[in-house]
């Protein structure tokens, strides 16, 4: 019995003097109790290029238009046969949500777009080569009888640069440049 008291007393002294340090050291070394701060998730906005790739993966075809609204891209895709049309939204993370799908399009109305030698993606690359920045809009335009790609780029200086890209040759011409974004109420649909 005397021996138990001495061991208990010795244990109590060790715990009182070195116990808190030992417990703290053991807790810090314990991987179950160790909490490491996870790196903060970085918000990465999808670019026009990545939004178009995500949209075409979801609905294969030809991009008719691509427009950024905040952090969401609105993408219209025409099927390769010209008969289908999908309205898609691509989030900042690259996830695709289908808003509408139609399979009764008039293929003749989409013939020029579907057969164009220069795609929306190629028009973006050509416009960016002529004026570096970020693409905010790409749109097929054949309203006046002459088809072209309209590409809008926001430059590093904050100014908007509008380009027309020839769908047969890829030649870029500047159509307009202004000091602000396209907030003039113009509907591009």
mmCIF file with all atom_site columns, C-alpha atoms in Angstrom, residues 6-144:
data_model
loop_
_atom_site.group_PDB
_atom_site.id
_atom_site.type_symbol
_atom_site.label_atom_id
_atom_site.label_alt_id
_atom_site.label_comp_id
_atom_site.label_asym_id
_atom_site.label_entity_id
_atom_site.label_seq_id
_atom_site.pdbx_PDB_ins_code
_atom_site.Cartn_x
_atom_site.Cartn_y
_atom_site.Cartn_z
_atom_site.occupancy
_atom_site.B_iso_or_equiv
_atom_site.pdbx_formal_charge
_atom_site.auth_seq_id
_atom_site.auth_comp_id
_atom_site.auth_asym_id
_atom_site.auth_atom_id
_atom_site.pdbx_PDB_model_num
ATOM 1   C CA . UNK A 1 6   ? 4.656   6.761  -3.510  1.00 0.00 ? 6   UNK A CA 1
ATOM 2   C CA . UNK A 1 7   ? 3.923   5.947  -7.157  1.00 0.00 ? 7   UNK A CA 1
ATOM 3   C CA . UNK A 1 8   ? 0.746   8.022  -7.061  1.00 0.00 ? 8   UNK A CA 1
ATOM 4   C CA . UNK A 1 9   ? 2.588   10.912 -5.430  1.00 0.00 ? 9   UNK A CA 1
ATOM 5   C CA . UNK A 1 10  ? 5.413   10.715 -7.960  1.00 0.00 ? 10  UNK A CA 1
ATOM 6   C CA . UNK A 1 11  ? 2.932   10.633 -10.826 1.00 0.00 ? 11  UNK A CA 1
ATOM 7   C CA . UNK A 1 12  ? 1.136   13.654 -9.404  1.00 0.00 ? 12  UNK A CA 1
ATOM 8   C CA . UNK A 1 13  ? 4.413   15.626 -9.185  1.00 0.00 ? 13  UNK A CA 1
ATOM 9   C CA . UNK A 1 14  ? 5.332   14.747 -12.779 1.00 0.00 ? 14  UNK A CA 1
ATOM 10  C CA . UNK A 1 15  ? 1.916   15.707 -14.017 1.00 0.00 ? 15  UNK A CA 1
ATOM 11  C CA . UNK A 1 16  ? 1.926   19.005 -12.094 1.00 0.00 ? 16  UNK A CA 1
ATOM 12  C CA . UNK A 1 17  ? 5.362   20.066 -13.303 1.00 0.00 ? 17  UNK A CA 1
ATOM 13  C CA . UNK A 1 18  ? 5.740   18.534 -16.734 1.00 0.00 ? 18  UNK A CA 1
ATOM 14  C CA . UNK A 1 19  ? 2.215   17.424 -17.428 1.00 0.00 ? 19  UNK A CA 1
ATOM 15  C CA . UNK A 1 20  ? 0.858   20.508 -19.178 1.00 0.00 ? 20  UNK A CA 1
ATOM 16  C CA . UNK A 1 21  ? 3.908   20.711 -21.425 1.00 0.00 ? 21  UNK A CA 1
ATOM 17  C CA . UNK A 1 22  ? 3.746   16.999 -22.178 1.00 0.00 ? 22  UNK A CA 1
ATOM 18  C CA . UNK A 1 23  ? 0.017   17.153 -22.875 1.00 0.00 ? 23  UNK A CA 1
ATOM 19  C CA . UNK A 1 24  ? 0.443   20.205 -25.137 1.00 0.00 ? 24  UNK A CA 1
ATOM 20  C CA . UNK A 1 25  ? 3.280   18.527 -27.008 1.00 0.00 ? 25  UNK A CA 1
ATOM 21  C CA . UNK A 1 26  ? 1.316   15.315 -27.382 1.00 0.00 ? 26  UNK A CA 1
ATOM 22  C CA . UNK A 1 27  ? -1.761  17.216 -28.590 1.00 0.00 ? 27  UNK A CA 1
ATOM 23  C CA . UNK A 1 28  ? 0.281   19.162 -31.149 1.00 0.00 ? 28  UNK A CA 1
ATOM 24  C CA . UNK A 1 29  ? 1.825   15.956 -32.470 1.00 0.00 ? 29  UNK A CA 1
ATOM 25  C CA . UNK A 1 30  ? -1.507  14.166 -32.625 1.00 0.00 ? 30  UNK A CA 1
ATOM 26  C CA . UNK A 1 31  ? -2.654  14.359 -36.261 1.00 0.00 ? 31  UNK A CA 1
ATOM 27  C CA . UNK A 1 32  ? -6.269  13.773 -35.267 1.00 0.00 ? 32  UNK A CA 1
ATOM 28  C CA . UNK A 1 33  ? -6.240  16.848 -33.065 1.00 0.00 ? 33  UNK A CA 1
ATOM 29  C CA . UNK A 1 34  ? -4.049  18.961 -35.301 1.00 0.00 ? 34  UNK A CA 1
ATOM 30  C CA . UNK A 1 35  ? -6.102  21.341 -37.418 1.00 0.00 ? 35  UNK A CA 1
ATOM 31  C CA . UNK A 1 36  ? -4.380  22.736 -40.454 1.00 0.00 ? 36  UNK A CA 1
ATOM 32  C CA . UNK A 1 37  ? -5.833  25.731 -42.170 1.00 0.00 ? 37  UNK A CA 1
ATOM 33  C CA . UNK A 1 38  ? -6.974  24.833 -45.646 1.00 0.00 ? 38  UNK A CA 1
ATOM 34  C CA . UNK A 1 39  ? -5.985  27.322 -48.294 1.00 0.00 ? 39  UNK A CA 1
ATOM 35  C CA . UNK A 1 40  ? -8.793  29.711 -49.121 1.00 0.00 ? 40  UNK A CA 1
ATOM 36  C CA . UNK A 1 41  ? -10.603 28.739 -52.284 1.00 0.00 ? 41  UNK A CA 1
ATOM 37  C CA . UNK A 1 42  ? -9.692  31.078 -55.081 1.00 0.00 ? 42  UNK A CA 1
ATOM 38  C CA . UNK A 1 43  ? -12.571 32.274 -57.203 1.00 0.00 ? 43  UNK A CA 1
ATOM 39  C CA . UNK A 1 44  ? -11.654 31.800 -60.802 1.00 0.00 ? 44  UNK A CA 1
ATOM 40  C CA . UNK A 1 45  ? -13.936 33.236 -63.440 1.00 0.00 ? 45  UNK A CA 1
ATOM 41  C CA . UNK A 1 46  ? -14.382 31.179 -66.566 1.00 0.00 ? 46  UNK A CA 1
ATOM 42  C CA . UNK A 1 47  ? -12.901 32.843 -69.634 1.00 0.00 ? 47  UNK A CA 1
ATOM 43  C CA . UNK A 1 48  ? -14.678 33.053 -72.970 1.00 0.00 ? 48  UNK A CA 1
ATOM 44  C CA . UNK A 1 49  ? -12.453 30.263 -74.223 1.00 0.00 ? 49  UNK A CA 1
ATOM 45  C CA . UNK A 1 50  ? -13.177 27.937 -71.291 1.00 0.00 ? 50  UNK A CA 1
ATOM 46  C CA . UNK A 1 51  ? -16.900 28.790 -71.341 1.00 0.00 ? 51  UNK A CA 1
ATOM 47  C CA . UNK A 1 52  ? -17.111 27.928 -75.038 1.00 0.00 ? 52  UNK A CA 1
ATOM 48  C CA . UNK A 1 53  ? -15.253 24.647 -74.485 1.00 0.00 ? 53  UNK A CA 1
ATOM 49  C CA . UNK A 1 54  ? -17.572 23.700 -71.591 1.00 0.00 ? 54  UNK A CA 1
ATOM 50  C CA . UNK A 1 55  ? -20.667 24.580 -73.628 1.00 0.00 ? 55  UNK A CA 1
ATOM 51  C CA . UNK A 1 56  ? -19.536 22.551 -76.636 1.00 0.00 ? 56  UNK A CA 1
ATOM 52  C CA . UNK A 1 57  ? -18.707 19.584 -74.423 1.00 0.00 ? 57  UNK A CA 1
ATOM 53  C CA . UNK A 1 58  ? -22.263 19.713 -73.052 1.00 0.00 ? 58  UNK A CA 1
ATOM 54  C CA . UNK A 1 59  ? -23.932 20.319 -76.425 1.00 0.00 ? 59  UNK A CA 1
ATOM 55  C CA . UNK A 1 60  ? -21.700 19.625 -79.462 1.00 0.00 ? 60  UNK A CA 1
ATOM 56  C CA . UNK A 1 61  ? -22.147 21.986 -82.370 1.00 0.00 ? 61  UNK A CA 1
ATOM 57  C CA . UNK A 1 62  ? -21.179 25.508 -83.413 1.00 0.00 ? 62  UNK A CA 1
ATOM 58  C CA . UNK A 1 63  ? -21.275 28.526 -81.124 1.00 0.00 ? 63  UNK A CA 1
ATOM 59  C CA . UNK A 1 64  ? -23.641 31.207 -82.386 1.00 0.00 ? 64  UNK A CA 1
ATOM 60  C CA . UNK A 1 65  ? -23.117 33.656 -79.521 1.00 0.00 ? 65  UNK A CA 1
ATOM 61  C CA . UNK A 1 66  ? -21.363 33.930 -76.205 1.00 0.00 ? 66  UNK A CA 1
ATOM 62  C CA . UNK A 1 67  ? -21.941 36.797 -73.799 1.00 0.00 ? 67  UNK A CA 1
ATOM 63  C CA . UNK A 1 68  ? -20.711 37.448 -70.262 1.00 0.00 ? 68  UNK A CA 1
ATOM 64  C CA . UNK A 1 69  ? -23.200 38.668 -67.668 1.00 0.00 ? 69  UNK A CA 1
ATOM 65  C CA . UNK A 1 70  ? -21.385 39.193 -64.362 1.00 0.00 ? 70  UNK A CA 1
ATOM 66  C CA . UNK A 1 71  ? -19.696 35.855 -63.722 1.00 0.00 ? 71  UNK A CA 1
ATOM 67  C CA . UNK A 1 72  ? -22.084 33.823 -65.897 1.00 0.00 ? 72  UNK A CA 1
ATOM 68  C CA . UNK A 1 73  ? -21.652 33.173 -69.606 1.00 0.00 ? 73  UNK A CA 1
ATOM 69  C CA . UNK A 1 74  ? -24.725 32.855 -71.828 1.00 0.00 ? 74  UNK A CA 1
ATOM 70  C CA . UNK A 1 75  ? -23.895 30.600 -74.760 1.00 0.00 ? 75  UNK A CA 1
ATOM 71  C CA . UNK A 1 76  ? -26.078 29.750 -77.756 1.00 0.00 ? 76  UNK A CA 1
ATOM 72  C CA . UNK A 1 77  ? -25.022 26.641 -79.660 1.00 0.00 ? 77  UNK A CA 1
ATOM 73  C CA . UNK A 1 78  ? -26.372 25.431 -82.994 1.00 0.00 ? 78  UNK A CA 1
ATOM 74  C CA . UNK A 1 79  ? -26.106 21.702 -83.711 1.00 0.00 ? 79  UNK A CA 1
ATOM 75  C CA . UNK A 1 80  ? -23.781 20.667 -86.540 1.00 0.00 ? 80  UNK A CA 1
ATOM 76  C CA . UNK A 1 81  ? -26.741 19.811 -88.767 1.00 0.00 ? 81  UNK A CA 1
ATOM 77  C CA . UNK A 1 82  ? -28.276 23.255 -88.166 1.00 0.00 ? 82  UNK A CA 1
ATOM 78  C CA . UNK A 1 83  ? -31.544 21.837 -86.832 1.00 0.00 ? 83  UNK A CA 1
ATOM 79  C CA . UNK A 1 84  ? -30.860 22.038 -83.106 1.00 0.00 ? 84  UNK A CA 1
ATOM 80  C CA . UNK A 1 85  ? -30.296 24.973 -80.791 1.00 0.00 ? 85  UNK A CA 1
ATOM 81  C CA . UNK A 1 86  ? -29.364 25.069 -77.103 1.00 0.00 ? 86  UNK A CA 1
ATOM 82  C CA . UNK A 1 87  ? -29.256 28.032 -74.747 1.00 0.00 ? 87  UNK A CA 1
ATOM 83  C CA . UNK A 1 88  ? -26.699 27.340 -72.040 1.00 0.00 ? 88  UNK A CA 1
ATOM 84  C CA . UNK A 1 89  ? -25.312 29.095 -68.986 1.00 0.00 ? 89  UNK A CA 1
ATOM 85  C CA . UNK A 1 90  ? -21.736 28.490 -67.916 1.00 0.00 ? 90  UNK A CA 1
ATOM 86  C CA . UNK A 1 91  ? -20.873 29.466 -64.334 1.00 0.00 ? 91  UNK A CA 1
ATOM 87  C CA . UNK A 1 92  ? -17.595 30.919 -63.079 1.00 0.00 ? 92  UNK A CA 1
ATOM 88  C CA . UNK A 1 93  ? -16.546 27.400 -62.093 1.00 0.00 ? 93  UNK A CA 1
ATOM 89  C CA . UNK A 1 94  ? -17.293 26.072 -65.583 1.00 0.00 ? 94  UNK A CA 1
ATOM 90  C CA . UNK A 1 95  ? -20.452 24.115 -64.774 1.00 0.00 ? 95  UNK A CA 1
ATOM 91  C CA . UNK A 1 96  ? -23.067 24.140 -67.534 1.00 0.00 ? 96  UNK A CA 1
ATOM 92  C CA . UNK A 1 97  ? -26.805 24.579 -67.070 1.00 0.00 ? 97  UNK A CA 1
ATOM 93  C CA . UNK A 1 98  ? -29.123 24.056 -70.011 1.00 0.00 ? 98  UNK A CA 1
ATOM 94  C CA . UNK A 1 99  ? -31.775 26.769 -70.170 1.00 0.00 ? 99  UNK A CA 1
ATOM 95  C CA . UNK A 1 100 ? -33.539 25.726 -73.356 1.00 0.00 ? 100 UNK A CA 1
ATOM 96  C CA . UNK A 1 101 ? -33.194 23.218 -76.181 1.00 0.00 ? 101 UNK A CA 1
ATOM 97  C CA . UNK A 1 102 ? -34.962 23.243 -79.544 1.00 0.00 ? 102 UNK A CA 1
ATOM 98  C CA . UNK A 1 103 ? -34.679 20.564 -82.213 1.00 0.00 ? 103 UNK A CA 1
ATOM 99  C CA . UNK A 1 104 ? -36.913 22.203 -84.818 1.00 0.00 ? 104 UNK A CA 1
ATOM 100 C CA . UNK A 1 105 ? -34.617 24.942 -86.146 1.00 0.00 ? 105 UNK A CA 1
ATOM 101 C CA . UNK A 1 106 ? -34.601 25.842 -89.813 1.00 0.00 ? 106 UNK A CA 1
ATOM 102 C CA . UNK A 1 107 ? -31.296 24.376 -91.042 1.00 0.00 ? 107 UNK A CA 1
ATOM 103 C CA . UNK A 1 108 ? -31.262 26.760 -94.041 1.00 0.00 ? 108 UNK A CA 1
ATOM 104 C CA . UNK A 1 109 ? -31.162 29.769 -91.676 1.00 0.00 ? 109 UNK A CA 1
ATOM 105 C CA . UNK A 1 110 ? -28.094 28.355 -89.935 1.00 0.00 ? 110 UNK A CA 1
ATOM 106 C CA . UNK A 1 111 ? -26.283 27.141 -93.071 1.00 0.00 ? 111 UNK A CA 1
ATOM 107 C CA . UNK A 1 112 ? -23.815 30.067 -93.263 1.00 0.00 ? 112 UNK A CA 1
ATOM 108 C CA . UNK A 1 113 ? -22.914 29.737 -89.573 1.00 0.00 ? 113 UNK A CA 1
ATOM 109 C CA . UNK A 1 114 ? -22.510 25.958 -89.650 1.00 0.00 ? 114 UNK A CA 1
ATOM 110 C CA . UNK A 1 115 ? -20.390 26.057 -92.816 1.00 0.00 ? 115 UNK A CA 1
ATOM 111 C CA . UNK A 1 116 ? -18.236 29.070 -91.840 1.00 0.00 ? 116 UNK A CA 1
ATOM 112 C CA . UNK A 1 117 ? -14.496 28.378 -92.100 1.00 0.00 ? 117 UNK A CA 1
ATOM 113 C CA . UNK A 1 118 ? -13.798 30.513 -89.019 1.00 0.00 ? 118 UNK A CA 1
ATOM 114 C CA . UNK A 1 119 ? -15.484 29.390 -85.791 1.00 0.00 ? 119 UNK A CA 1
ATOM 115 C CA . UNK A 1 120 ? -16.333 31.562 -82.809 1.00 0.00 ? 120 UNK A CA 1
ATOM 116 C CA . UNK A 1 121 ? -13.247 30.246 -81.013 1.00 0.00 ? 121 UNK A CA 1
ATOM 117 C CA . UNK A 1 122 ? -11.008 31.133 -83.966 1.00 0.00 ? 122 UNK A CA 1
ATOM 118 C CA . UNK A 1 123 ? -12.625 34.576 -84.221 1.00 0.00 ? 123 UNK A CA 1
ATOM 119 C CA . UNK A 1 124 ? -11.839 35.168 -80.530 1.00 0.00 ? 124 UNK A CA 1
ATOM 120 C CA . UNK A 1 125 ? -8.192  34.189 -81.051 1.00 0.00 ? 125 UNK A CA 1
ATOM 121 C CA . UNK A 1 126 ? -7.868  36.449 -84.082 1.00 0.00 ? 126 UNK A CA 1
ATOM 122 C CA . UNK A 1 127 ? -9.442  39.415 -82.288 1.00 0.00 ? 127 UNK A CA 1
ATOM 123 C CA . UNK A 1 128 ? -7.243  38.888 -79.204 1.00 0.00 ? 128 UNK A CA 1
ATOM 124 C CA . UNK A 1 129 ? -4.156  38.767 -81.415 1.00 0.00 ? 129 UNK A CA 1
ATOM 125 C CA . UNK A 1 130 ? -5.143  42.165 -82.814 1.00 0.00 ? 130 UNK A CA 1
ATOM 126 C CA . UNK A 1 131 ? -6.092  43.645 -79.432 1.00 0.00 ? 131 UNK A CA 1
ATOM 127 C CA . UNK A 1 132 ? -5.099  41.879 -76.173 1.00 0.00 ? 132 UNK A CA 1
ATOM 128 C CA . UNK A 1 133 ? -7.572  41.773 -73.312 1.00 0.00 ? 133 UNK A CA 1
ATOM 129 C CA . UNK A 1 134 ? -10.536 39.661 -72.289 1.00 0.00 ? 134 UNK A CA 1
ATOM 130 C CA . UNK A 1 135 ? -13.319 38.636 -74.638 1.00 0.00 ? 135 UNK A CA 1
ATOM 131 C CA . UNK A 1 136 ? -16.723 39.630 -73.267 1.00 0.00 ? 136 UNK A CA 1
ATOM 132 C CA . UNK A 1 137 ? -18.913 38.910 -76.306 1.00 0.00 ? 137 UNK A CA 1
ATOM 133 C CA . UNK A 1 138 ? -18.758 36.861 -79.485 1.00 0.00 ? 138 UNK A CA 1
ATOM 134 C CA . UNK A 1 139 ? -21.713 36.946 -81.814 1.00 0.00 ? 139 UNK A CA 1
ATOM 135 C CA . UNK A 1 140 ? -22.516 35.689 -85.301 1.00 0.00 ? 140 UNK A CA 1
ATOM 136 C CA . UNK A 1 141 ? -23.947 38.603 -87.280 1.00 0.00 ? 141 UNK A CA 1
ATOM 137 C CA . UNK A 1 142 ? -25.594 38.182 -90.660 1.00 0.00 ? 142 UNK A CA 1
ATOM 138 C CA . UNK A 1 143 ? -28.445 40.661 -90.311 1.00 0.00 ? 143 UNK A CA 1
ATOM 139 C CA . UNK A 1 144 ? -27.359 42.923 -93.187 1.00 0.00 ? 144 UNK A CA 1
#
